[in-house]
Tab-separated table of C-alpha atoms in Angstrom:
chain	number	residue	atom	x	y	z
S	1	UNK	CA	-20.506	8.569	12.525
S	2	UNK	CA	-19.560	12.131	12.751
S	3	UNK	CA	-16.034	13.246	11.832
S	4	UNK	CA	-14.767	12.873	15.183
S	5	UNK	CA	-16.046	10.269	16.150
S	6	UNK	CA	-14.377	8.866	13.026
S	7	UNK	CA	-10.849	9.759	13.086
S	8	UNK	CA	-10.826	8.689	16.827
S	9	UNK	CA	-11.894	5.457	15.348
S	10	UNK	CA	-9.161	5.894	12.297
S	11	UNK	CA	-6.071	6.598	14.975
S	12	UNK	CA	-7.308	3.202	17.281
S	13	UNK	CA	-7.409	1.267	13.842
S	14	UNK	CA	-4.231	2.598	12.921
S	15	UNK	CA	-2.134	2.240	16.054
S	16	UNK	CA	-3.582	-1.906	16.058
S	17	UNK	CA	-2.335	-1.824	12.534
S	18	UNK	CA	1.082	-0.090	12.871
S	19	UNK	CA	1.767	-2.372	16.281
S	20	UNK	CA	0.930	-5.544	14.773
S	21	UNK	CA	2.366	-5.163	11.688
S	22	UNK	CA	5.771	-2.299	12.477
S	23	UNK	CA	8.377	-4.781	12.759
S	24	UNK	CA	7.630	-6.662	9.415
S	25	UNK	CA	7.187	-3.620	7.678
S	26	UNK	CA	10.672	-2.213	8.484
S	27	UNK	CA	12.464	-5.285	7.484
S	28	UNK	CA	11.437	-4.922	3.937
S	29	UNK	CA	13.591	-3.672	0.893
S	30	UNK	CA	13.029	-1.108	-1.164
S	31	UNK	CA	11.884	-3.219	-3.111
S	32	UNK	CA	9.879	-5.418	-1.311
S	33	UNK	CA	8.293	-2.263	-0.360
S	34	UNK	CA	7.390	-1.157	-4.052
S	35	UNK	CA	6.029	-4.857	-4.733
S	36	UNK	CA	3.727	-4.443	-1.220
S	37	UNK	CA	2.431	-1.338	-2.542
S	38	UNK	CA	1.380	-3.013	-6.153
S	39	UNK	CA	-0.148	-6.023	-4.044
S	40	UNK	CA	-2.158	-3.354	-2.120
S	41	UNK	CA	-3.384	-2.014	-5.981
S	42	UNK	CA	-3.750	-5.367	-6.739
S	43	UNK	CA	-5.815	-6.316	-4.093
S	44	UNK	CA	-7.917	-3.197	-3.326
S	45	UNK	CA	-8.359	-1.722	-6.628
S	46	UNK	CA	-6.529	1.547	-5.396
S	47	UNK	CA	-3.622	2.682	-5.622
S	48	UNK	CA	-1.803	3.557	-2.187
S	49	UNK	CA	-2.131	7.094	-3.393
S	50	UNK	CA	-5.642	7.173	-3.289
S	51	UNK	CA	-6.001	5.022	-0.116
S	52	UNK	CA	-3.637	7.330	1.289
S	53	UNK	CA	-5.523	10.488	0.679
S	54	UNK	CA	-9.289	9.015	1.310
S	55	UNK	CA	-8.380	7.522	4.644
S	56	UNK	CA	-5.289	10.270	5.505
S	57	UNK	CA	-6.375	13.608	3.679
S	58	UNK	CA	-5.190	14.612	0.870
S	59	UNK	CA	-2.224	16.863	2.806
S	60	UNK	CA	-0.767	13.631	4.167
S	61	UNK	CA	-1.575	11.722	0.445
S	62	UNK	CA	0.785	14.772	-0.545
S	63	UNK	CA	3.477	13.971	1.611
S	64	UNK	CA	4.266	10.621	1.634
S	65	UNK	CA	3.502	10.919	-2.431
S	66	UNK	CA	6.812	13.373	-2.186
S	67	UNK	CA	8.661	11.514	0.297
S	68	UNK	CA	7.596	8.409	-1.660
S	69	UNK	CA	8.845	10.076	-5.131
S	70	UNK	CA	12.777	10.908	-3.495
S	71	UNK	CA	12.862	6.649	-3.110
S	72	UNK	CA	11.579	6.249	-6.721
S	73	UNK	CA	8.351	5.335	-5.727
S	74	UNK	CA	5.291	6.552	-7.141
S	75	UNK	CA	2.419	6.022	-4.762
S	76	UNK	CA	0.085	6.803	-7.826
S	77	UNK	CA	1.296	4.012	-10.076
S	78	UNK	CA	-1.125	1.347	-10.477
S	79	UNK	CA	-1.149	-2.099	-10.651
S	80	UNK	CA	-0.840	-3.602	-14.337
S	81	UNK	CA	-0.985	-7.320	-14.671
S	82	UNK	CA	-0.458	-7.552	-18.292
S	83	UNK	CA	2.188	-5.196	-18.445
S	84	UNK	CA	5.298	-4.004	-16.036
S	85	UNK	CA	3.821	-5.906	-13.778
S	86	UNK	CA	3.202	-9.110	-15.546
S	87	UNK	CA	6.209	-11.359	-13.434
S	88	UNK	CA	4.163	-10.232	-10.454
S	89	UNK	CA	0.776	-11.081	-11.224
S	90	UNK	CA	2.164	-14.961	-12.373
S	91	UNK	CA	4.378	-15.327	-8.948
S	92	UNK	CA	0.659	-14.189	-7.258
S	93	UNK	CA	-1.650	-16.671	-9.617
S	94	UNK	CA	1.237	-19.633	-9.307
S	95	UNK	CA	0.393	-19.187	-5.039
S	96	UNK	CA	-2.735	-18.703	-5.460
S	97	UNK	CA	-2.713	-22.169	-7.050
S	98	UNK	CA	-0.638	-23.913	-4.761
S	99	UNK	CA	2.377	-24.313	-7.554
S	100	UNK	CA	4.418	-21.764	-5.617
């Protein structure tokens, strides 16, 4: 589709996104929040910076990158499984198993 016809699509997807999913997102921690955003990596193959900036624009990638950074969040970080994030990837494969 053309550009507008896209981000008219992008806002409707967002708004069913932010409605179902607003309250549960607000309860988290800081860092619940931080693990979400690794899952996302995890999951996507991403990181929530560059989801951020291919389905936002790189402006609003920007932005919540800086508004990220004064929480001590890094929206560029990525994902890694056999290193910092090792605890995380065994709590996800022990689920993923039904041990957990």
């Amino acid at each position: 589709p053309d550009p507008a016809q896209q981000r008219k699509i992008m806002k409707k997807v967002e708004a069913e996104i932010y409605e179902e999913w607003e309250g549960d997102l607000q309860e988290l921690t800081y860092m619940q929040g931080g693990i979400l955003l690794k899952l996302i990596d995890r999951q996507t193959g991403d990181s929530s910076f560059e989801l951020l900036k291919e389905f936002r624009g790189s402006f609003r990638a920007f932005f919540y990158q800086s508004f990220a950074r004064l929480f001590g969040f890094n929206l560029k970080e990525r994902y890694d499984p056999e290193g910092k994030d090792r605890e995380i990837e065994y709590i996800v494969i022990m689920i993923e198993r039904n041990r957990l």
